[in-house]
Amino acid sequence: MVKKRVLIHTLIFSPDGVSTAYLYNDIAIKLKQRGYDVVILTTTPHFNIVKEQLNEQPMKWKVWGFCKVSKFHEMTVLHVPQKKFKSTLLRLLGFVYWHIVSFFIGLTIRHVDLILSPSPPLTIGFLNLGLARMKGCKVVYNVQEIYPDILKMKEGLALKILKWMEHKVYNHSDAVTTIDQIFYNTIADRFEDKRNLHIIPNFVDTDLYRQCKWEEYLDKKIFPNTNSIKILYAGNIGFAQDWDPLLDLAEKTNDLAVNYIVIGEGVKKPYLEEEVKKRRLYNVKILPYQPRNLMPQILSYSNLNFIFMNPKMEGDGFPSKVYTIMACERPLLIASSNDTPIVNFLMDKGCAKIVTEKDMTKKVEELSDWLHHISKEELLQMGRNGRQIILKNYTKEIVTNMYADLINKLIGA
């Protein structure tokens, strides 16, 4: 019997070292385990290049200049060359190039029964509608971020085109999944038939992400063993986060035995580094991305993890790092408005301190006051609460099976 074939068409996949790649790596593995023939169409690593992962998954030219090929758990991965240019124009041209080349490569992949793709970008969902029509297959679009809302564009032709594109993707895909009830409520009225919209949350590998001993694995010069409360952020240092509350909080808590550690890369990193230097914030340390295999140890090294959401973007995205933090039994310090995905998810779970105050001065005051009174024992209990929630509802096994069940419903095994 010929296996049904699923094409995963995504901007990011292994060996790229970012959260969306790890998410879709695990979905691909589950679909393969459930009996599907899985092919992945993606880019070459350009978001977070991890040398060890490149060595484990070497790429070679399939069509010189246009496409490389690699193997991931015996699945074929096709890579369209892509770079992370500093120039906005070059990034845009590279983005357009990927769409065009990946479309024509997609046409060459035979016997596809279903195409699965995540946002961002919205344009990939639109592209796949055309591919699906030409191939006579089903389409599933996964809303990880809500576009065009997250772009905060002014009314005009470009926004009208994106809204038209969004309407087409939502109402011509065979199924659309989103990760949170707030996301669902935001986009449900944009569907002609809401039965095509499903909630499938993100997840975490609880075998990898768990509390563990860190002393033997981390460089003591970078991660010294002190009695201070270590407050961590690890991820993209970009516009989705609000960095000014961190800077003000670090100033306000310089009398405490508290250290702030920021790990990652992104467009706001130079600003953060400049402000830390200008304000002489010796309690703030900024580090580059660390290998994924060390993240459980790094999270275990911390006592608390902070996520301060940008008020302009907080309603349209959900940081998947929340799951990994909770899986490692670490509590969260959150600054975000009411009725946002992150607050909706963490409210009343006993694993996070949530500050919804909008005024900057009052917000920082509340954050500081909490840090002045919280104990390490209370932080440990909050961390244990988070781990139990993850084990109950958000493990890799539970959620990847939800994707496989949906696909099975659409095309059969």
XYZ file of C-alpha atoms in Angstrom:
413
model
C 0.000 0.000 0.000
C 1.352 3.414 -1.009
C 1.829 5.782 1.921
C 0.021 9.121 1.934
C 2.509 11.959 1.456
C 2.581 15.149 3.526
C 4.599 18.134 2.322
C 5.682 20.442 5.138
C 6.361 23.833 3.561
C 8.005 26.083 6.129
C 10.402 28.999 6.247
C 12.328 27.355 9.102
C 13.317 23.736 9.700
C 16.284 21.702 10.928
C 19.205 22.298 11.002
C 18.165 25.896 11.745
C 18.259 26.369 15.515
C 15.102 28.325 16.412
C 11.849 27.405 18.141
C 9.704 27.051 14.992
C 12.250 24.643 13.545
C 12.225 22.466 16.665
C 8.421 22.545 16.718
C 8.113 21.345 13.122
C 10.961 18.876 13.513
C 8.852 17.054 16.100
C 5.650 17.300 14.055
C 7.462 15.762 11.068
C 8.809 12.929 13.208
C 5.325 12.182 14.588
C 3.765 12.134 11.112
C 6.445 9.709 9.968
C 5.763 7.514 13.014
C 2.053 7.563 12.148
C 2.790 6.107 8.730
C 3.007 9.140 6.452
C 5.684 9.783 3.846
C 6.934 13.237 4.833
C 8.882 15.675 2.632
C 10.022 19.075 3.900
C 10.497 22.164 1.719
C 12.318 24.956 3.519
C 15.372 27.255 3.472
C 19.010 26.817 4.321
C 19.738 27.741 7.970
C 19.911 31.496 8.400
C 18.097 32.471 11.600
C 20.323 30.701 14.123
C 23.132 28.649 12.601
C 24.286 25.941 15.009
C 27.506 24.270 13.878
C 26.770 20.995 15.678
C 23.390 20.676 13.963
C 24.909 21.431 10.565
C 27.414 18.627 11.139
C 24.642 16.221 12.098
C 22.527 17.143 9.068
C 24.875 17.991 6.183
C 23.398 19.518 3.031
C 24.561 18.947 -0.519
C 23.533 20.544 -3.781
C 20.588 18.924 -5.550
C 20.268 21.648 -8.201
C 23.300 23.906 -7.999
C 22.401 27.445 -6.981
C 18.712 26.694 -6.423
C 18.255 23.809 -4.037
C 20.169 21.750 -1.479
C 19.058 18.461 0.034
C 19.582 16.816 3.407
C 18.105 13.981 5.469
C 16.315 14.446 8.785
C 15.358 11.153 10.470
C 15.391 9.574 6.986
C 12.982 12.235 5.640
C 13.995 14.292 2.608
C 14.518 17.990 3.304
C 14.823 20.392 0.365
C 16.552 23.699 1.164
C 16.277 26.878 -0.913
C 19.412 28.995 -0.212
C 18.648 31.949 2.063
C 20.722 34.427 4.072
C 19.908 36.793 6.933
C 20.919 40.040 5.251
C 21.351 43.237 7.267
C 19.895 45.247 4.414
C 16.077 45.439 4.455
C 16.003 45.493 0.653
C 18.180 42.397 0.379
C 16.048 40.586 2.985
C 12.936 41.435 0.977
C 14.505 40.241 -2.283
C 15.652 37.028 -0.579
C 12.146 36.509 0.773
C 10.607 36.904 -2.698
C 13.263 34.620 -4.182
C 12.427 31.888 -1.678
C 8.722 32.070 -2.500
C 9.312 31.803 -6.238
C 11.901 29.021 -6.106
C 10.087 26.989 -3.447
C 6.859 27.168 -5.473
C 8.493 25.658 -8.537
C 10.309 23.060 -6.445
C 6.969 22.223 -4.837
C 5.528 21.573 -8.276
C 8.177 18.900 -8.870
C 7.275 16.926 -5.717
C 4.909 14.180 -6.828
C 1.930 12.482 -5.207
C 1.390 15.034 -2.437
C -1.821 14.429 -0.468
C -1.588 17.343 1.965
C 0.496 20.490 2.463
C 1.111 21.742 6.019
C 2.660 25.156 6.670
C 3.005 27.587 9.587
C 2.880 31.327 9.761
C 4.906 33.423 9.541
C 4.690 34.260 6.745
C 1.063 34.618 5.655
C 2.237 34.523 2.054
C 3.281 30.880 2.365
C -0.325 29.914 3.102
C -1.469 31.795 0.027
C 1.250 30.200 -2.103
C 0.183 26.751 -0.971
C -3.394 27.323 -2.089
C -2.054 27.536 -5.638
C 0.180 24.502 -5.167
C -2.701 22.502 -3.724
C -5.038 23.384 -6.586
C -2.452 22.266 -9.159
C -1.740 19.062 -7.238
C -5.303 18.292 -6.183
C -4.349 17.994 -2.494
C -5.478 19.312 0.893
C -4.001 22.302 2.750
C -3.567 22.927 6.490
C -2.413 26.362 7.625
C -1.042 26.834 11.158
C -1.441 30.335 12.666
C 1.529 30.912 14.982
C 1.277 34.699 14.647
C -1.693 36.698 13.377
C -0.954 38.483 10.121
C -1.423 41.196 9.019
C -2.414 42.360 12.545
C 1.074 41.931 13.996
C 2.522 44.307 11.381
C 0.463 47.268 12.716
C 0.182 48.728 9.222
C -1.651 51.914 8.325
C -4.702 51.690 6.083
C -3.701 51.536 2.458
C -3.273 49.320 -0.565
C -0.674 47.028 1.030
C -2.906 46.316 4.035
C -5.916 45.678 1.784
C -3.901 43.146 -0.225
C -2.755 41.346 2.930
C -6.292 41.249 4.347
C -7.560 39.863 1.044
C -4.796 37.267 1.138
C -5.632 36.376 4.744
C -9.314 35.895 3.827
C -8.348 33.561 0.992
C -5.993 31.501 3.180
C -8.489 31.140 6.029
C -11.463 30.290 3.848
C -9.872 28.155 1.130
C -7.608 26.004 3.299
C -9.106 22.659 4.287
C -8.227 23.351 7.917
C -6.642 26.183 9.873
C -5.102 25.637 13.299
C -4.201 28.224 15.891
C -2.438 27.914 19.209
C -4.600 29.681 21.779
C -8.199 30.595 22.664
C -7.394 34.313 22.376
C -6.020 33.725 18.861
C -9.151 31.726 18.044
C -11.438 34.495 19.301
C -9.469 37.107 17.329
C -9.739 35.419 13.937
C -12.925 33.303 14.215
C -15.161 35.967 12.643
C -12.864 36.059 9.616
C -14.060 32.554 8.661
C -17.117 31.804 6.594
C -17.219 28.384 8.275
C -15.743 28.349 11.801
C -15.702 24.530 11.782
C -12.498 24.750 9.726
C -10.693 26.533 12.590
C -9.090 24.351 15.291
C -7.058 25.041 18.426
C -3.864 22.984 18.659
C -1.425 24.438 21.203
C 2.334 24.422 20.941
C 4.265 21.952 23.047
C 7.591 21.027 24.595
C 9.847 17.977 24.611
C 9.653 17.084 28.292
C 12.419 14.495 27.926
C 14.849 17.221 26.851
C 13.464 20.131 28.855
C 13.420 19.252 32.539
C 15.129 20.426 35.685
C 18.662 19.077 35.739
C 22.107 19.610 37.229
C 23.969 22.394 35.495
C 27.264 22.605 37.391
C 29.129 20.083 35.205
C 27.995 21.559 31.883
C 28.124 25.350 32.087
C 31.220 27.550 31.993
C 31.561 28.928 35.536
C 33.091 32.147 34.191
C 29.904 32.852 32.247
C 27.458 31.225 34.658
C 28.987 31.663 38.132
C 27.542 29.804 41.102
C 26.239 32.612 43.332
C 23.479 33.006 45.889
C 21.772 35.753 43.924
C 18.386 35.336 42.233
C 19.161 34.805 38.567
C 16.499 36.190 36.249
C 16.810 34.946 32.654
C 15.564 35.754 29.180
C 16.648 33.487 26.303
C 15.405 34.082 22.776
C 15.071 36.707 20.076
C 16.014 40.210 21.238
C 13.537 41.931 18.976
C 10.507 44.199 18.728
C 8.024 41.689 20.179
C 9.546 42.279 23.619
C 9.598 45.497 25.645
C 13.153 46.135 26.883
C 12.680 49.421 28.720
C 10.957 47.784 31.738
C 13.984 45.504 32.105
C 16.383 48.441 32.085
C 14.317 50.404 34.600
C 13.817 47.326 36.780
C 17.545 46.587 36.819
C 18.161 50.143 38.034
C 15.457 49.909 40.673
C 16.670 46.564 42.071
C 20.390 47.280 42.195
C 20.134 46.997 45.978
C 19.042 43.355 45.707
C 21.065 40.200 45.152
C 19.533 39.860 41.696
C 21.232 39.279 38.345
C 19.562 39.652 34.948
C 20.817 37.464 32.087
C 19.737 38.049 28.467
C 20.706 35.380 25.924
C 20.080 35.764 22.209
C 20.401 37.890 19.098
C 18.136 40.341 17.333
C 17.577 43.861 16.072
C 17.174 45.334 19.578
C 20.373 43.821 20.955
C 22.588 46.847 20.083
C 20.100 49.158 21.823
C 20.033 46.932 24.894
C 23.829 46.700 25.038
C 24.181 50.470 24.646
C 21.664 51.223 27.418
C 23.225 48.703 29.799
C 26.609 50.345 29.265
C 25.262 53.909 29.481
C 23.317 53.238 32.682
C 26.139 51.164 34.165
C 23.848 48.240 34.881
C 26.393 45.798 36.265
C 23.580 43.442 37.266
C 22.684 42.822 33.593
C 24.671 40.383 31.438
C 24.014 39.958 27.694
C 25.178 36.772 25.964
C 24.910 35.330 22.437
C 22.702 32.354 21.569
C 23.722 29.169 23.383
C 23.537 25.595 21.990
C 20.085 24.042 22.319
C 21.462 21.028 24.174
C 22.610 23.387 26.957
C 19.274 25.164 27.371
C 17.892 22.763 30.008
C 21.029 23.407 32.083
C 20.828 27.165 31.513
C 17.161 27.233 32.502
C 17.976 25.115 35.550
C 20.720 27.609 36.448
C 18.136 30.387 36.559
C 15.640 30.991 39.376
C 13.136 32.956 37.326
C 12.498 33.825 33.659
C 11.086 37.134 32.460
C 9.052 38.003 29.370
C 8.017 41.634 28.949
C 5.731 41.946 25.927
C 5.688 44.962 23.601
C 2.244 46.585 24.074
C 2.010 47.214 20.320
C 2.417 43.519 19.434
C 1.393 41.555 22.524
C -2.021 40.484 21.235
C -0.809 38.832 18.042
C 1.915 36.415 19.172
C 2.677 33.860 21.864
C 6.276 33.114 22.954
C 6.762 29.350 22.728
C 9.608 29.611 25.253
C 6.880 29.669 27.934
C 6.494 25.900 27.533
C 10.211 25.139 27.860
C 10.539 27.345 30.933
C 7.620 25.611 32.622
C 8.925 22.171 31.646
C 12.198 22.976 33.412
C 10.294 23.867 36.603
C 11.091 27.548 36.412
C 8.551 30.288 37.201
C 7.848 33.295 34.985
C 7.777 37.038 35.484
C 5.376 38.474 32.888
C 4.536 42.024 31.875
C 1.641 42.129 29.417
C -1.862 43.552 29.149
C -5.056 41.747 30.056
C -6.672 39.578 27.369
C -3.393 38.765 25.620
C -2.452 35.178 24.723
C 0.356 34.915 27.275
C -1.786 36.281 30.132
C -4.739 34.112 29.108
C -2.522 31.029 29.165
C -0.747 31.684 32.470
C -3.550 33.251 34.507
C -4.466 31.246 37.625
C -1.907 28.512 36.956
C 0.263 29.366 39.951
C 3.499 29.419 37.979
C 3.846 33.092 37.037
C 3.786 36.596 38.461
C 1.756 38.592 35.952
C 1.838 42.400 35.820
C -0.820 43.951 33.577
C -0.240 47.587 34.562
C 0.251 49.783 31.471
C 1.860 52.816 33.094
C 5.626 52.284 32.943
C 6.421 53.729 36.362
C 3.697 51.729 38.115
C 4.620 48.605 36.165
C 8.262 48.723 37.204
C 7.252 49.548 40.780
C 5.046 46.441 40.961
C 7.757 44.240 39.446
C 10.339 45.611 41.857
C 8.100 45.256 44.898
C 7.424 41.604 44.053
C 11.129 40.855 43.664
C 11.830 42.506 47.014
C 9.449 40.115 48.782
C 9.569 36.792 46.888
C 11.648 33.928 48.317
C 13.550 31.191 46.515
C 11.294 28.605 48.168
C 8.212 30.288 46.693
C 9.887 30.387 43.281
C 10.604 26.655 43.492
C 6.950 25.873 44.224
C 5.799 28.043 41.318
C 8.212 26.120 39.086
C 6.812 22.771 40.214
C 3.280 23.991 39.443
C 4.311 24.837 35.888
C 5.883 21.446 35.217
C 2.698 19.639 36.268
C 0.599 21.714 33.864
C 2.938 20.894 30.983
C 2.898 17.151 31.729
C -0.887 17.155 31.758
C -1.613 19.043 28.526
C 1.402 20.232 26.522
C 3.875 17.415 25.955
C 5.327 16.645 22.551
C 3.484 13.325 22.446
C 0.059 14.804 23.235
C 0.161 17.729 20.814
C 1.914 16.154 17.823
C -0.747 13.437 17.935
C -3.365 16.198 17.624
C -1.737 17.298 14.352
C -1.553 13.698 13.141
C -5.210 13.101 14.064
C -6.325 16.182 12.128
C -4.351 15.141 9.048
C -5.682 11.589 9.346
C -9.219 13.016 9.397
C -8.534 14.979 6.194
C -6.721 12.369 4.088
C -6.570 9.099 6.055
C -3.413 7.194 7.027
